[in-house]
PDB file of C-alpha atoms in Angstrom:
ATOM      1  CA  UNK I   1      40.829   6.251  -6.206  1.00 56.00           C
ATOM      2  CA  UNK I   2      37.821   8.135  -6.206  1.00 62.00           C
ATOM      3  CA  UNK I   3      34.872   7.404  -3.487  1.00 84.00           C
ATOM      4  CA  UNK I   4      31.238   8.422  -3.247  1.00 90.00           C
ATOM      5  CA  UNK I   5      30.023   7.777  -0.129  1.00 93.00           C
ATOM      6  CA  UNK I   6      25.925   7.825   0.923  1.00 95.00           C
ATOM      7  CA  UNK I   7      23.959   8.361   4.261  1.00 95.00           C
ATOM      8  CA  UNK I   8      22.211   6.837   5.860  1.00 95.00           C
ATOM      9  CA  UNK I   9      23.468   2.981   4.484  1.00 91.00           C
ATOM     10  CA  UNK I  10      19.753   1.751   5.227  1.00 93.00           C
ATOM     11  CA  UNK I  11      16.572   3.592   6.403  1.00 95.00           C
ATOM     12  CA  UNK I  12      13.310   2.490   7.915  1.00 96.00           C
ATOM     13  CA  UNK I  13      10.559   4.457   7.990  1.00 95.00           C
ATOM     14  CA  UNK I  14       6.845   5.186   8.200  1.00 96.00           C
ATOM     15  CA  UNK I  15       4.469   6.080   5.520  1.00 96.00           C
ATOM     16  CA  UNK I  16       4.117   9.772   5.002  1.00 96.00           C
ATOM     17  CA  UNK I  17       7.451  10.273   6.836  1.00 96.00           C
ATOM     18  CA  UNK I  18      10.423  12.355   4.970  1.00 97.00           C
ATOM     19  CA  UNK I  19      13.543  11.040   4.293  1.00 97.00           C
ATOM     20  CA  UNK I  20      16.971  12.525   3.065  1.00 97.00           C
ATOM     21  CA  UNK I  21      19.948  10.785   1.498  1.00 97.00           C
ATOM     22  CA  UNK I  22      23.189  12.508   1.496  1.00 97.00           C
ATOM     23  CA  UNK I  23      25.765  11.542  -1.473  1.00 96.00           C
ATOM     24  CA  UNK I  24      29.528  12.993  -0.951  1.00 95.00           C
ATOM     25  CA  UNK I  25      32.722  12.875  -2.892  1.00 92.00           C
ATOM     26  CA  UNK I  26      35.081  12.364  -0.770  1.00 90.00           C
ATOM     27  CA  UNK I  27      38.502  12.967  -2.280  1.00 84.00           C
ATOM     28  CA  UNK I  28      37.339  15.396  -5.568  1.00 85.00           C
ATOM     29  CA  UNK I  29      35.128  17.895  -7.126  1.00 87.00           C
ATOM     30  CA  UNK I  30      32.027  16.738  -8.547  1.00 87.00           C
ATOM     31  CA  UNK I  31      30.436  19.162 -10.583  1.00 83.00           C
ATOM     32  CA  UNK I  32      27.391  16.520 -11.480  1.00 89.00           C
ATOM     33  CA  UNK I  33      25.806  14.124  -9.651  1.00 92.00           C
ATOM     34  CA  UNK I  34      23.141  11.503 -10.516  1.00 93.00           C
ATOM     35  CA  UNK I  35      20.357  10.066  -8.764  1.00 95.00           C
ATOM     36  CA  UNK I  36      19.412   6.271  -9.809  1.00 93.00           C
ATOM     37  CA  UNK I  37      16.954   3.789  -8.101  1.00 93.00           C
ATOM     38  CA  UNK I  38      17.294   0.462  -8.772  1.00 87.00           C
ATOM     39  CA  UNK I  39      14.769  -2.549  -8.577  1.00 78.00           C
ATOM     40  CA  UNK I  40      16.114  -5.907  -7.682  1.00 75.00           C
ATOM     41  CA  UNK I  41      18.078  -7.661 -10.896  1.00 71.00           C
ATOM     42  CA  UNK I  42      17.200  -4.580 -12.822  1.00 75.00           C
ATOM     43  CA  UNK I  43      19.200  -1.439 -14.715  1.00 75.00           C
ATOM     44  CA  UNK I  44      19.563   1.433 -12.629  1.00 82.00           C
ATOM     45  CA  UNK I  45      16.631   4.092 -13.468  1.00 87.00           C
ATOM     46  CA  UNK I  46      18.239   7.778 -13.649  1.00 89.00           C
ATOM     47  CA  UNK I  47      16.210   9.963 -11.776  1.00 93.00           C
ATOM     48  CA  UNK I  48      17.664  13.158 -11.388  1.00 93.00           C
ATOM     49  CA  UNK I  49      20.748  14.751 -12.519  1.00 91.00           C
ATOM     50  CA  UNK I  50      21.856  17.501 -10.506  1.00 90.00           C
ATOM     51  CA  UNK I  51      24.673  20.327 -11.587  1.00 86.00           C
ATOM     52  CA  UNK I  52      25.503  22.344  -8.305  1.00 81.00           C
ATOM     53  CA  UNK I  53      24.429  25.678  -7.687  1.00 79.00           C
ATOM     54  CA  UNK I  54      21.258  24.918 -10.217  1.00 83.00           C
ATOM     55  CA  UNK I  55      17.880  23.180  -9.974  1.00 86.00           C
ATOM     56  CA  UNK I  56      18.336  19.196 -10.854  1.00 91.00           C
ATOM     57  CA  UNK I  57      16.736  18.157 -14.082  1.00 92.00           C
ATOM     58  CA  UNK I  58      14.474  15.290 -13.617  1.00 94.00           C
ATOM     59  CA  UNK I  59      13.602  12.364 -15.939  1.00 91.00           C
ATOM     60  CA  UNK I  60      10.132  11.938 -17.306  1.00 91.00           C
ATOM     61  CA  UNK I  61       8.016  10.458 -14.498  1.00 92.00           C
ATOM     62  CA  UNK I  62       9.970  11.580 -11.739  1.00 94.00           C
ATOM     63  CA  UNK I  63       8.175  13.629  -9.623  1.00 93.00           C
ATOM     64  CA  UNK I  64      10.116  16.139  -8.362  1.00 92.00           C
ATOM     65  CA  UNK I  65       8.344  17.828  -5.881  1.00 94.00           C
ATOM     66  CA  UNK I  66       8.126  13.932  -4.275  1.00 95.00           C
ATOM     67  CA  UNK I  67      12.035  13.687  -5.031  1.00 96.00           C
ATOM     68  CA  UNK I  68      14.024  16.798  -3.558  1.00 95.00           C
ATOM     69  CA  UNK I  69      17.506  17.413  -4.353  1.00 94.00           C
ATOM     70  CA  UNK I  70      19.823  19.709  -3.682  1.00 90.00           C
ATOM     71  CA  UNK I  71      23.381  19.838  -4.956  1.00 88.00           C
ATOM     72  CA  UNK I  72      24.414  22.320  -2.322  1.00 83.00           C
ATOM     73  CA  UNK I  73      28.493  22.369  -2.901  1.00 88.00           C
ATOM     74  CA  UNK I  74      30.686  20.475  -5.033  1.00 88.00           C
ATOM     75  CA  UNK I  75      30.904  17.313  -2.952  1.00 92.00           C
ATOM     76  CA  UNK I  76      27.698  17.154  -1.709  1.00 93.00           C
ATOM     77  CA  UNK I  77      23.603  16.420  -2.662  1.00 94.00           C
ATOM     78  CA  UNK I  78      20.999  15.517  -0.637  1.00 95.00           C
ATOM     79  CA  UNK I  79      17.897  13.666  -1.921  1.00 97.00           C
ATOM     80  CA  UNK I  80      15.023  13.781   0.172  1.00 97.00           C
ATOM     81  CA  UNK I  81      12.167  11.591  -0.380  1.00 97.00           C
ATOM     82  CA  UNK I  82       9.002  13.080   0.960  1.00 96.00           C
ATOM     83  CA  UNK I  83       5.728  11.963   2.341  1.00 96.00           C
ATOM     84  CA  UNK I  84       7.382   8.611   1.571  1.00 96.00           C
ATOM     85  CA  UNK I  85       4.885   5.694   0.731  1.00 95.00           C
ATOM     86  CA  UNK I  86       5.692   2.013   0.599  1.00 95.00           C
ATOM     87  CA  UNK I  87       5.874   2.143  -2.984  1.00 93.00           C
ATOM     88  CA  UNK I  88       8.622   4.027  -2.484  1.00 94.00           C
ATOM     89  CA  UNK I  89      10.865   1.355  -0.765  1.00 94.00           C
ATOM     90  CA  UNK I  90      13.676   0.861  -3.164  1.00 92.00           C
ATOM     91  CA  UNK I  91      17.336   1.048  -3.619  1.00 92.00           C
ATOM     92  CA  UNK I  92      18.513   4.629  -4.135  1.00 95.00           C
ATOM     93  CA  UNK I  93      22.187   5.253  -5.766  1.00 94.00           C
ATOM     94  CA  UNK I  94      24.065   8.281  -6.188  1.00 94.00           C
ATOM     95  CA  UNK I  95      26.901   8.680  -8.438  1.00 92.00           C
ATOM     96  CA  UNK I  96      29.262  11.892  -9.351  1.00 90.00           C
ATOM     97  CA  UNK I  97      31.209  12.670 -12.466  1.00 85.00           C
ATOM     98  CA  UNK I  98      34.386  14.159 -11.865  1.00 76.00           C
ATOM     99  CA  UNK I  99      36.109  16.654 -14.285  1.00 65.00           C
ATOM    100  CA  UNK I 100      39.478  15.485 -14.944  1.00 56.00           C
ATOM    101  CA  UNK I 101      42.219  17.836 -16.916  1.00 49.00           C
ATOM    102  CA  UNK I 102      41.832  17.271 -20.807  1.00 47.00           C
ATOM    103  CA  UNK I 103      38.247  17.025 -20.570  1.00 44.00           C
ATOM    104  CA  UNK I 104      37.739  13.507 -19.605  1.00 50.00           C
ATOM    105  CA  UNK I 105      34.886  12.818 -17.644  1.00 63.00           C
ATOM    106  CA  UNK I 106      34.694  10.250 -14.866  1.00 71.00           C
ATOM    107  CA  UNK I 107      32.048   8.951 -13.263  1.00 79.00           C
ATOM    108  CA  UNK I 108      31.932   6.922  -9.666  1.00 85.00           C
ATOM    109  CA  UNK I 109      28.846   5.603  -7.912  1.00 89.00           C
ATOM    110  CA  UNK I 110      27.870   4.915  -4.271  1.00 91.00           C
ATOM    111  CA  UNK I 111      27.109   2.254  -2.339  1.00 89.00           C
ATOM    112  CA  UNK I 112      23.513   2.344  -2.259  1.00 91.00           C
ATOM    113  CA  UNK I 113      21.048   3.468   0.344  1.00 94.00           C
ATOM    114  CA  UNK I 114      18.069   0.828   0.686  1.00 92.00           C
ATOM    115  CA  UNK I 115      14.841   2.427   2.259  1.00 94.00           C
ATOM    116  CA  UNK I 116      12.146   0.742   3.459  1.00 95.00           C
ATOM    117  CA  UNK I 117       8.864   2.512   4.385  1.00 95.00           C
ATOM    118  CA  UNK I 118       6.016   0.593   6.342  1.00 95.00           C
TER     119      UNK I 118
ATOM    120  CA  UNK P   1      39.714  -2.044   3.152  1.00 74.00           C
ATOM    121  CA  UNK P   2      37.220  -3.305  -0.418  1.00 82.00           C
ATOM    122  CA  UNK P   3      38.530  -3.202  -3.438  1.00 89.00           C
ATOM    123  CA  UNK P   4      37.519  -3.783  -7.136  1.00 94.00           C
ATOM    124  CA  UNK P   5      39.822  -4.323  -9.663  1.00 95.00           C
ATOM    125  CA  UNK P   6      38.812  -4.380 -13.442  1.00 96.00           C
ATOM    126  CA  UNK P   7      40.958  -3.296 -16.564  1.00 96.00           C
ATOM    127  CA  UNK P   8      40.980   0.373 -17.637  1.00 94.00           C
ATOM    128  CA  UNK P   9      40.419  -0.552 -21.258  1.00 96.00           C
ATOM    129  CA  UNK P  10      40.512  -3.270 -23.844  1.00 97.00           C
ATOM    130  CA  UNK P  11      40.470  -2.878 -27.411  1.00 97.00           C
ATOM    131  CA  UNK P  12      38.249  -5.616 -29.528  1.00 97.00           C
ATOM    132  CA  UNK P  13      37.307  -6.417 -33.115  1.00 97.00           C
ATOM    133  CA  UNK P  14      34.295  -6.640 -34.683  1.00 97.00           C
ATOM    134  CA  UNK P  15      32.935 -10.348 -34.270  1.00 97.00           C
ATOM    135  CA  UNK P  16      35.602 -11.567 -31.367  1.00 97.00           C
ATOM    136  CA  UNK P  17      35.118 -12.749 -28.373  1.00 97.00           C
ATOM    137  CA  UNK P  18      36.552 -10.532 -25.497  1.00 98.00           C
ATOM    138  CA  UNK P  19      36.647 -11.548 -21.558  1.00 98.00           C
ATOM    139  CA  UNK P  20      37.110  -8.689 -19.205  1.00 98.00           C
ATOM    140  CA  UNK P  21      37.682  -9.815 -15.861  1.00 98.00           C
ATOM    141  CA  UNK P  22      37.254  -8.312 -12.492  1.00 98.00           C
ATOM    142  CA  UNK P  23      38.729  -9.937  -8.895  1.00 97.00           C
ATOM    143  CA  UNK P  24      37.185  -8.059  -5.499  1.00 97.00           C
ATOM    144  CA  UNK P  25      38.354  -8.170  -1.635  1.00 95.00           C
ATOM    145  CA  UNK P  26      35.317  -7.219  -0.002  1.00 92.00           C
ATOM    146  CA  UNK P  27      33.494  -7.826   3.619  1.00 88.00           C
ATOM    147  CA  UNK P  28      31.465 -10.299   2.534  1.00 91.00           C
ATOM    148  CA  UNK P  29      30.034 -11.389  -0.271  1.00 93.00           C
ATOM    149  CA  UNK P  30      26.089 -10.802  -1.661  1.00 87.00           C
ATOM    150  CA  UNK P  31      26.765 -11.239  -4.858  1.00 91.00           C
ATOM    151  CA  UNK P  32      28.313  -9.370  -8.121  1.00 93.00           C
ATOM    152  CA  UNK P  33      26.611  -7.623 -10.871  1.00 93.00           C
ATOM    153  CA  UNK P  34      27.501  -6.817 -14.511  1.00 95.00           C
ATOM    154  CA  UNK P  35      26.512  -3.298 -15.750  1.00 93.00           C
ATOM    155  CA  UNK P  36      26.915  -1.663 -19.144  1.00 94.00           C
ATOM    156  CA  UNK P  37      27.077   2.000 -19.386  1.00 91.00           C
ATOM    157  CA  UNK P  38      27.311   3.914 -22.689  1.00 90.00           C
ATOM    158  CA  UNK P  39      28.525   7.266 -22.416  1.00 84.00           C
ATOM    159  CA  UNK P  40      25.704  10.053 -21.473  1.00 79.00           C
ATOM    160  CA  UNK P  41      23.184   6.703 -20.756  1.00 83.00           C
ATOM    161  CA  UNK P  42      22.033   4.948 -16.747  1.00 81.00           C
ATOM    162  CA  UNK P  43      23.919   1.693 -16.863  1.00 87.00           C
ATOM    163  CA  UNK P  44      22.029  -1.017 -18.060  1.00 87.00           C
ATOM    164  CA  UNK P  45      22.155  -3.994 -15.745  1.00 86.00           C
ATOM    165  CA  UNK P  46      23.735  -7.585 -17.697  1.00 91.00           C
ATOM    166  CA  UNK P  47      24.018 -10.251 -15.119  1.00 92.00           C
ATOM    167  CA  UNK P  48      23.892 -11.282 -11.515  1.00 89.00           C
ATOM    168  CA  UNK P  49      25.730 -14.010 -10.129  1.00 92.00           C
ATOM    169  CA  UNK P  50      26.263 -15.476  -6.567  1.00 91.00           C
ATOM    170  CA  UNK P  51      26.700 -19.143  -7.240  1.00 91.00           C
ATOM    171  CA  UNK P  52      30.056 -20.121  -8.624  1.00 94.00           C
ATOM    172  CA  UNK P  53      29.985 -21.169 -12.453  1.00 95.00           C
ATOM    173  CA  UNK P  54      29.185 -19.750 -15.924  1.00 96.00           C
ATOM    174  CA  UNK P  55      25.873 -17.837 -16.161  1.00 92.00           C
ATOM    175  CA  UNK P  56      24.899 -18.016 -19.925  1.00 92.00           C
ATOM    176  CA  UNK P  57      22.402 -14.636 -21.298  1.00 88.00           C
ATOM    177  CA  UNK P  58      22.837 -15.077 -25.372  1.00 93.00           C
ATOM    178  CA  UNK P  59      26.150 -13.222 -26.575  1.00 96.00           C
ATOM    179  CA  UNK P  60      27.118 -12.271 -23.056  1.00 96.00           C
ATOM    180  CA  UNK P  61      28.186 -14.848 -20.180  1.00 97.00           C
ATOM    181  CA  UNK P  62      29.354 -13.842 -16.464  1.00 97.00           C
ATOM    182  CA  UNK P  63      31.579 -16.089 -14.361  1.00 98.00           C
ATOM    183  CA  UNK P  64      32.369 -16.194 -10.874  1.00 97.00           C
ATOM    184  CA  UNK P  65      34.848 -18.071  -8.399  1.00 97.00           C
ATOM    185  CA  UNK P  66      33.974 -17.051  -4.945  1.00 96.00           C
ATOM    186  CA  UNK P  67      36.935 -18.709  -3.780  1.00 96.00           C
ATOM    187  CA  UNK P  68      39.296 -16.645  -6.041  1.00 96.00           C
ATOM    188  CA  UNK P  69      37.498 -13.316  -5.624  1.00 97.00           C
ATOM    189  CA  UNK P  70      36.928 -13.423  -8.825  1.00 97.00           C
ATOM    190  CA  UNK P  71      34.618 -12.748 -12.434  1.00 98.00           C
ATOM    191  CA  UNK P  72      34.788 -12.533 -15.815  1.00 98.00           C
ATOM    192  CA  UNK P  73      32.528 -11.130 -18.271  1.00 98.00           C
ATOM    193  CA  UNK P  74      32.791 -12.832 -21.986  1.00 98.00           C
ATOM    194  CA  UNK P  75      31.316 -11.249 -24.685  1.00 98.00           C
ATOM    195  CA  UNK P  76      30.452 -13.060 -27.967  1.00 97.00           C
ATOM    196  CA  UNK P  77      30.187 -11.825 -31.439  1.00 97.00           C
ATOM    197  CA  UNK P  78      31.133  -8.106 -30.590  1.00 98.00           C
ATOM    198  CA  UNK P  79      29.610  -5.782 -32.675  1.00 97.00           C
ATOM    199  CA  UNK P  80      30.358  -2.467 -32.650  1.00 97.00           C
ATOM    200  CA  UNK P  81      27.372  -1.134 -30.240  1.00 96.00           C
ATOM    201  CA  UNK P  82      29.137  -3.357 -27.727  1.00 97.00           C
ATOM    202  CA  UNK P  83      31.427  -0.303 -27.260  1.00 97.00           C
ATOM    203  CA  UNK P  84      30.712   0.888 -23.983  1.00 96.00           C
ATOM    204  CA  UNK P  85      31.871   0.892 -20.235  1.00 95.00           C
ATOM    205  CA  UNK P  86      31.023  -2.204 -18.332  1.00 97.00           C
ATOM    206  CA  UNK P  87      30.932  -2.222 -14.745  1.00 95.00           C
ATOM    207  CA  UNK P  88      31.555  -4.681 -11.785  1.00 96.00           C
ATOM    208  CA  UNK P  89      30.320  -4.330  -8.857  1.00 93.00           C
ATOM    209  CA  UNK P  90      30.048  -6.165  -5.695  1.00 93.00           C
ATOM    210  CA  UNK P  91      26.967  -6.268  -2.854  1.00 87.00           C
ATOM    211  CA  UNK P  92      29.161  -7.028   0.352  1.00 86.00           C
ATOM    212  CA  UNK P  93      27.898  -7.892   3.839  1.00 86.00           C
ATOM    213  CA  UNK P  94      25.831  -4.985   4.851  1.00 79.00           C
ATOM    214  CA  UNK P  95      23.900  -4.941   1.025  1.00 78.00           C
ATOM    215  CA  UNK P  96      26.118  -2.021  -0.287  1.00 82.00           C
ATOM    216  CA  UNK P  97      27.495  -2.106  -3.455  1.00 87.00           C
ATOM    217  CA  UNK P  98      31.236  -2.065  -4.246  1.00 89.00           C
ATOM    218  CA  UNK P  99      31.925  -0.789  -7.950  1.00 90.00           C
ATOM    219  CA  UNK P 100      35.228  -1.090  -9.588  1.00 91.00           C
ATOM    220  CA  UNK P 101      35.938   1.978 -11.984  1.00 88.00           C
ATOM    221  CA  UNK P 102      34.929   0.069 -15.056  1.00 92.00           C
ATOM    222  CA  UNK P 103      36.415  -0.980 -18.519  1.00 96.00           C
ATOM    223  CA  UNK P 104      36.158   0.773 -22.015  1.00 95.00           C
ATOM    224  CA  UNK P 105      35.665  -1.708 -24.018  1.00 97.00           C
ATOM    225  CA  UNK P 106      36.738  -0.224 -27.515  1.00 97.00           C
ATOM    226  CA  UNK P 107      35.363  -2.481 -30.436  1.00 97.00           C
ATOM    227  CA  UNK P 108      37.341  -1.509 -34.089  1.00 96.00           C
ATOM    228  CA  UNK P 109      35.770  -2.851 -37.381  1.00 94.00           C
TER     229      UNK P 109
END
């Protein structure tokens, strides 16, 4: 089946530091990919949604100069988290919605990236 | 390698009760989550288990044999904004999280 993969797996960091997550799709074509942070026991929060070749759309409250993204090709986009504060230790999940023939529309997360900043 | 197994789809009426199951081989276990996703929406988180037995939230209940690899989500009562996609998805050894492809649940009056 379909996989999303995400790198790093787990970052530490220091405050004011950048970071950048990669999310790939590994065996298709994503056209879309979504951003989500999650709190512990909680729904994930969309963040971003990202179509390649175009500027990501950002939910309300999501500061996107804070939250780069870049959908640079069709199987890969790169958050990057900068001047990172503790605040902003979280869970970070990617996920990317394949286009399937007869219009059906797939989605498929990631495994997660958990950052920590100190 | 980890896997995730959950139905495609089910098909439910209005004020049944449906149980959609989902068994896992994964390295390690850190417990299993319940999501449910409506189409176009961020999936909406429903339970968390990582104790074996029933975990009881209203019209929705999550099992869990960690002996069997294996959950089941029952749903009470379905109405018909229970229509949805629900999710497993399993936090193995290293904290990552495992999802199966999810169920369409389709709920007809």
């Amino acid at each position: 089946g379909a996989v999303v993969s995400q790198h790093p797996s787990r970052v530490i960091c220091k405050s004011g530091t950048s970071v950048k997550i990669e999310c790939r799709s590994l065996d298709f074509q994503a056209t879309t990919m979504f951003w989500y942070r999650q709190f512990p026991k909680q729904s994930l929060m969309l963040m971003a949604t990202s179509n390649e070749g175009s500027k990501a759309t950002y939910e309300q409250g999501v500061e996107k100069d804070k939250f780069l993204i870049n959908h640079a090709s069709l199987t890969l986009s790169t958050l990057t988290v900068t001047s990172a504060h503790p605040e902003d230790s979280s869970f970070y999940i990617c996920s990317a919605r394949a286009l399937r023939s007869g219009s059906q529309e797939t989605q498929y997360f990631g495994p997660g990236t958990r950052l920590l900043v100190l | 390698g980890q896997n995730i197994d959950q139905p495609t789809e089910m098909t439910a009426t209005e004020g049944a009760i449906v149980q959609i199951n989902c068994t896992y081989q994964t390295s390690g276990f850190n417990g299993l989550f319940w999501y449910q996703q409506h189409a176009g929406e961020a999936p909406t988180f429903l339970s968390y288990n990582v104790l074996d037995g029933l975990e009881e939230k209203g019209r929705f209940s999550s099992f869990l044999s960690r002996s069997k690899g294996y959950s089941y989500l029952l749903l009470k009562e379905l109405q018909m904004k229970d229509s949805a996609s629900y999710l497993c998805a399993v936090m193995d050894s290293n904290y990552q999280l495992i999802w199966g492809a999810g169920t369409k649940l389709i709920i007809k009056p």
